[in-house]
PDB file of C-alpha atoms and ligand atoms in Angstrom:
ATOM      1  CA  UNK A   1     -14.550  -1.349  21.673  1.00 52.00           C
ATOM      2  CA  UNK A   2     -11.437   0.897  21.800  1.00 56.00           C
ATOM      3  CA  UNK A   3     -10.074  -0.870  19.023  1.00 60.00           C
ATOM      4  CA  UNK A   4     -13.124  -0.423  16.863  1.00 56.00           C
ATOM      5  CA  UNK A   5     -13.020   3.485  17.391  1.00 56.00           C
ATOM      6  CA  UNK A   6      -9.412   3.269  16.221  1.00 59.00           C
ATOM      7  CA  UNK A   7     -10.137   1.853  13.480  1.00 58.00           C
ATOM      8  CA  UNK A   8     -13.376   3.831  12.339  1.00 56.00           C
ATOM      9  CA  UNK A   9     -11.160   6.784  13.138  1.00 55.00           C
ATOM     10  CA  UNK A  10      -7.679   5.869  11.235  1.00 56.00           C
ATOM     11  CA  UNK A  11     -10.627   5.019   8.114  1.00 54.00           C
ATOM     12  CA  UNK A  12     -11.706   8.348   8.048  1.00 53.00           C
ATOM     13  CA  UNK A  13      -8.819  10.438   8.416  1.00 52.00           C
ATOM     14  CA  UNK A  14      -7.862   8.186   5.598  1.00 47.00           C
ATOM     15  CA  UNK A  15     -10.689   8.822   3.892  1.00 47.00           C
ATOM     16  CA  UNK A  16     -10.166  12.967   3.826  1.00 45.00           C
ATOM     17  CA  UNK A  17      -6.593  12.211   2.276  1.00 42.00           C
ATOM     18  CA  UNK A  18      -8.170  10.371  -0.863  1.00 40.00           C
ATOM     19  CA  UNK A  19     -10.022  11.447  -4.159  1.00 40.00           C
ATOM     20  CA  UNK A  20     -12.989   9.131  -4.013  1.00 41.00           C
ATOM     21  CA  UNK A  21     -13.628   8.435  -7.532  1.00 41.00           C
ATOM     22  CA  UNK A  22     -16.777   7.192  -8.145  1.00 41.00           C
ATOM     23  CA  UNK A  23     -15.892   5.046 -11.493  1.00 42.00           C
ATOM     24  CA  UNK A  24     -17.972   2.071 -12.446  1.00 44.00           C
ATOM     25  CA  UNK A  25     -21.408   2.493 -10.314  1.00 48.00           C
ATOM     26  CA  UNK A  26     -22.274   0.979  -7.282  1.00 51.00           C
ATOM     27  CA  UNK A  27     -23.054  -2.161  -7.434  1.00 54.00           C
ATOM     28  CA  UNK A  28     -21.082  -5.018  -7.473  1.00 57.00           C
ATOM     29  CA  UNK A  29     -20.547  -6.869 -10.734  1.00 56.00           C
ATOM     30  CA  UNK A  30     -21.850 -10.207 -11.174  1.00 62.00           C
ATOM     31  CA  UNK A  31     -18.977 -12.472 -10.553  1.00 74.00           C
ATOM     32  CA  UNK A  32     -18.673 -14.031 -13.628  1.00 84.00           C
ATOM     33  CA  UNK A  33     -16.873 -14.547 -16.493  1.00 90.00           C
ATOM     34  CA  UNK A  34     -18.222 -12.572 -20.027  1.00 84.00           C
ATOM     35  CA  UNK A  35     -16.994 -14.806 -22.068  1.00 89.00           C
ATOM     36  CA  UNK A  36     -17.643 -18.207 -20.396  1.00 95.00           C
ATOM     37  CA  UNK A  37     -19.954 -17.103 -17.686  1.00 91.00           C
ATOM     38  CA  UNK A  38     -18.317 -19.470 -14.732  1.00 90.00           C
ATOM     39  CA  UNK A  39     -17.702 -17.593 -11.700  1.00 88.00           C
ATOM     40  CA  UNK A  40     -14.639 -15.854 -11.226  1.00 91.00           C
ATOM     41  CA  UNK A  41     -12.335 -14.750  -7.926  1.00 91.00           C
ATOM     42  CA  UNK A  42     -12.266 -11.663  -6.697  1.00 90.00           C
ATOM     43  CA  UNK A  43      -9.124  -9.795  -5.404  1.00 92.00           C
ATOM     44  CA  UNK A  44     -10.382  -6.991  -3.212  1.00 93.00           C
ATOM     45  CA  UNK A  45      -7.780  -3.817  -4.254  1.00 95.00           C
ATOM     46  CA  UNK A  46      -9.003  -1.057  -1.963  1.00 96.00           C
ATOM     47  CA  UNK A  47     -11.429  -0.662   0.398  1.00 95.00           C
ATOM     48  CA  UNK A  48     -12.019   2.685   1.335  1.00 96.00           C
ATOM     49  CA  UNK A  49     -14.381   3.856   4.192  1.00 96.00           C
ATOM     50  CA  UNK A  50     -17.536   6.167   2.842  1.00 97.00           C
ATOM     51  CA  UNK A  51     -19.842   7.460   5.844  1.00 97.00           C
ATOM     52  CA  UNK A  52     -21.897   5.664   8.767  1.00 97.00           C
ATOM     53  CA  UNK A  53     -25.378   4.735   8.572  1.00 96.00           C
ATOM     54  CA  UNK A  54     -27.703   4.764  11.808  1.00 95.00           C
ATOM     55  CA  UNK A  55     -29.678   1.715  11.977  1.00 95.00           C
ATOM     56  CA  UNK A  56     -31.914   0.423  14.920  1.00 95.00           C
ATOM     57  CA  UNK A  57     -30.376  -2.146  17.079  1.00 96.00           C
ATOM     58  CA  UNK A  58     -31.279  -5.796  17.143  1.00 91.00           C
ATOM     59  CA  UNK A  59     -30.915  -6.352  20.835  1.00 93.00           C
ATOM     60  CA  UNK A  60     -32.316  -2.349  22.004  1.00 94.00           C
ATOM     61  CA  UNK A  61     -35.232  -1.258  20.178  1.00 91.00           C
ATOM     62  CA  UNK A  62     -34.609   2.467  21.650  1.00 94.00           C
ATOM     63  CA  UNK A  63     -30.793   2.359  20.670  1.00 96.00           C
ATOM     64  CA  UNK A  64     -29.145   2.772  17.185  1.00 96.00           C
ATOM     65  CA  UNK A  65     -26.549   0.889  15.916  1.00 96.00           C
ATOM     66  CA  UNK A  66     -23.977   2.167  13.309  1.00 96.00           C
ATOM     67  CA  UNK A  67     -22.836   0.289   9.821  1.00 96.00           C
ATOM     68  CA  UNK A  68     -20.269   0.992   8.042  1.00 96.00           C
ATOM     69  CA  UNK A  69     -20.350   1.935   4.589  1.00 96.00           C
ATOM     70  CA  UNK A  70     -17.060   1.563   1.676  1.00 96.00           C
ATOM     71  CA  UNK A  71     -16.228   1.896  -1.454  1.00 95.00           C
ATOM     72  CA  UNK A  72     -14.551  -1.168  -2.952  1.00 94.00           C
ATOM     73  CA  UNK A  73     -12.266  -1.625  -5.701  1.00 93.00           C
ATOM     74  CA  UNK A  74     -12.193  -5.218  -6.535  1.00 92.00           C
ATOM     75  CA  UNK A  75     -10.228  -7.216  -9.943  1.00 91.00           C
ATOM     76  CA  UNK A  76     -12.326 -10.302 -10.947  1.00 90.00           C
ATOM     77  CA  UNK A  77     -10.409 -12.948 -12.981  1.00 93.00           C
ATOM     78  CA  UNK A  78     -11.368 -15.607 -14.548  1.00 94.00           C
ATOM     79  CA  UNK A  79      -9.731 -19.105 -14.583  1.00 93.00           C
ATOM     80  CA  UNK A  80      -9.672 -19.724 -18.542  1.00 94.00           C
ATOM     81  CA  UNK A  81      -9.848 -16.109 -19.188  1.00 94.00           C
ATOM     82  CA  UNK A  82      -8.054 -13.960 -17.504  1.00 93.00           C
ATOM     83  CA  UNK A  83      -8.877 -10.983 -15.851  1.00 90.00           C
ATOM     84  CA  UNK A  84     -11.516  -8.630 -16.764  1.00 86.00           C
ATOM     85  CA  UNK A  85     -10.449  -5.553 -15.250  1.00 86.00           C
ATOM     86  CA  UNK A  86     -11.158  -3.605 -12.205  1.00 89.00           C
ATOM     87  CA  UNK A  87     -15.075  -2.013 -10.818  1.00 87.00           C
ATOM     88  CA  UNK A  88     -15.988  -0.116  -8.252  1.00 90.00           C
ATOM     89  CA  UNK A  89     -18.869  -0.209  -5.794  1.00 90.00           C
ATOM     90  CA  UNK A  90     -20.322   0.062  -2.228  1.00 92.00           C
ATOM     91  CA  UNK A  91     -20.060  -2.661   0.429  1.00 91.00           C
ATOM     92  CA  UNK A  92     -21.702  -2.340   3.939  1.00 94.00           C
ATOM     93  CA  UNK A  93     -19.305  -3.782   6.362  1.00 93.00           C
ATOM     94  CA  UNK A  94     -20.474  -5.298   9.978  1.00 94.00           C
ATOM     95  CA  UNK A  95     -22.603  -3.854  12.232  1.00 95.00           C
ATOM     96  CA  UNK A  96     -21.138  -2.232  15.716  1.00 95.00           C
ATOM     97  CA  UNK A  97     -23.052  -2.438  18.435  1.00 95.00           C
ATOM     98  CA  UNK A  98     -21.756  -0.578  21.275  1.00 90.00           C
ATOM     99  CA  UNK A  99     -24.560  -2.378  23.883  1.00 88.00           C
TER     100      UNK A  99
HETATM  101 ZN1  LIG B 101     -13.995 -17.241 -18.633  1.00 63.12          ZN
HETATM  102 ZN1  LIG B 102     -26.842  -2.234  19.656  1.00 63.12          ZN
END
């Protein structure tokens, strides 16, 4: 639990020291290949936390649970041709439940 606060918090403060640049969208490119359209691998770049959404809890009707929410910058390459740059979108991590 501690640990999870830690890390929310150390995310944040992060957070306030960068420019989010919102650059390609936000949703995450199909994950594969333009010219050959087999799926490619994904190397996550940065993963930078956004904001927490409120959410109803799955065990407590009456109690909220929190998800976060980041920004991703992911590279996708493919096999045979390479890669095919970097993009940009939103990822909801796991759920904390604090019950
Ligand atoms: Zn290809
Ligand atoms: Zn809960």
């Amino acid at each position: 639990m501690k640990k999870v606060m830690t890390a929310v918090l150390a995310a944040a403060m992060c957070l306030s020291m960068t420019v989010v640049a919102m650059a390609d969208g936000i949703q995450p490119r199909a994950p594969i290949c333009d010219e050959c359209g087999r799926t490619t691998s994904r190397t996550i770049i940065s993963r930078e936390y956004l904001y927490m959404e409120e959410v109803e809890c799955n065990k407590y009707p009456d109690k909220t649970d929190n998800i976060p929410y980041y920004e991703v910058t992911a590279e996708y390459t493919c096999s045979t041709h390479g890669g095919m740059g970097e993009f940009t979108y939103m990822e909801a991590g796991s759920r904390i439940c604090r019950h």
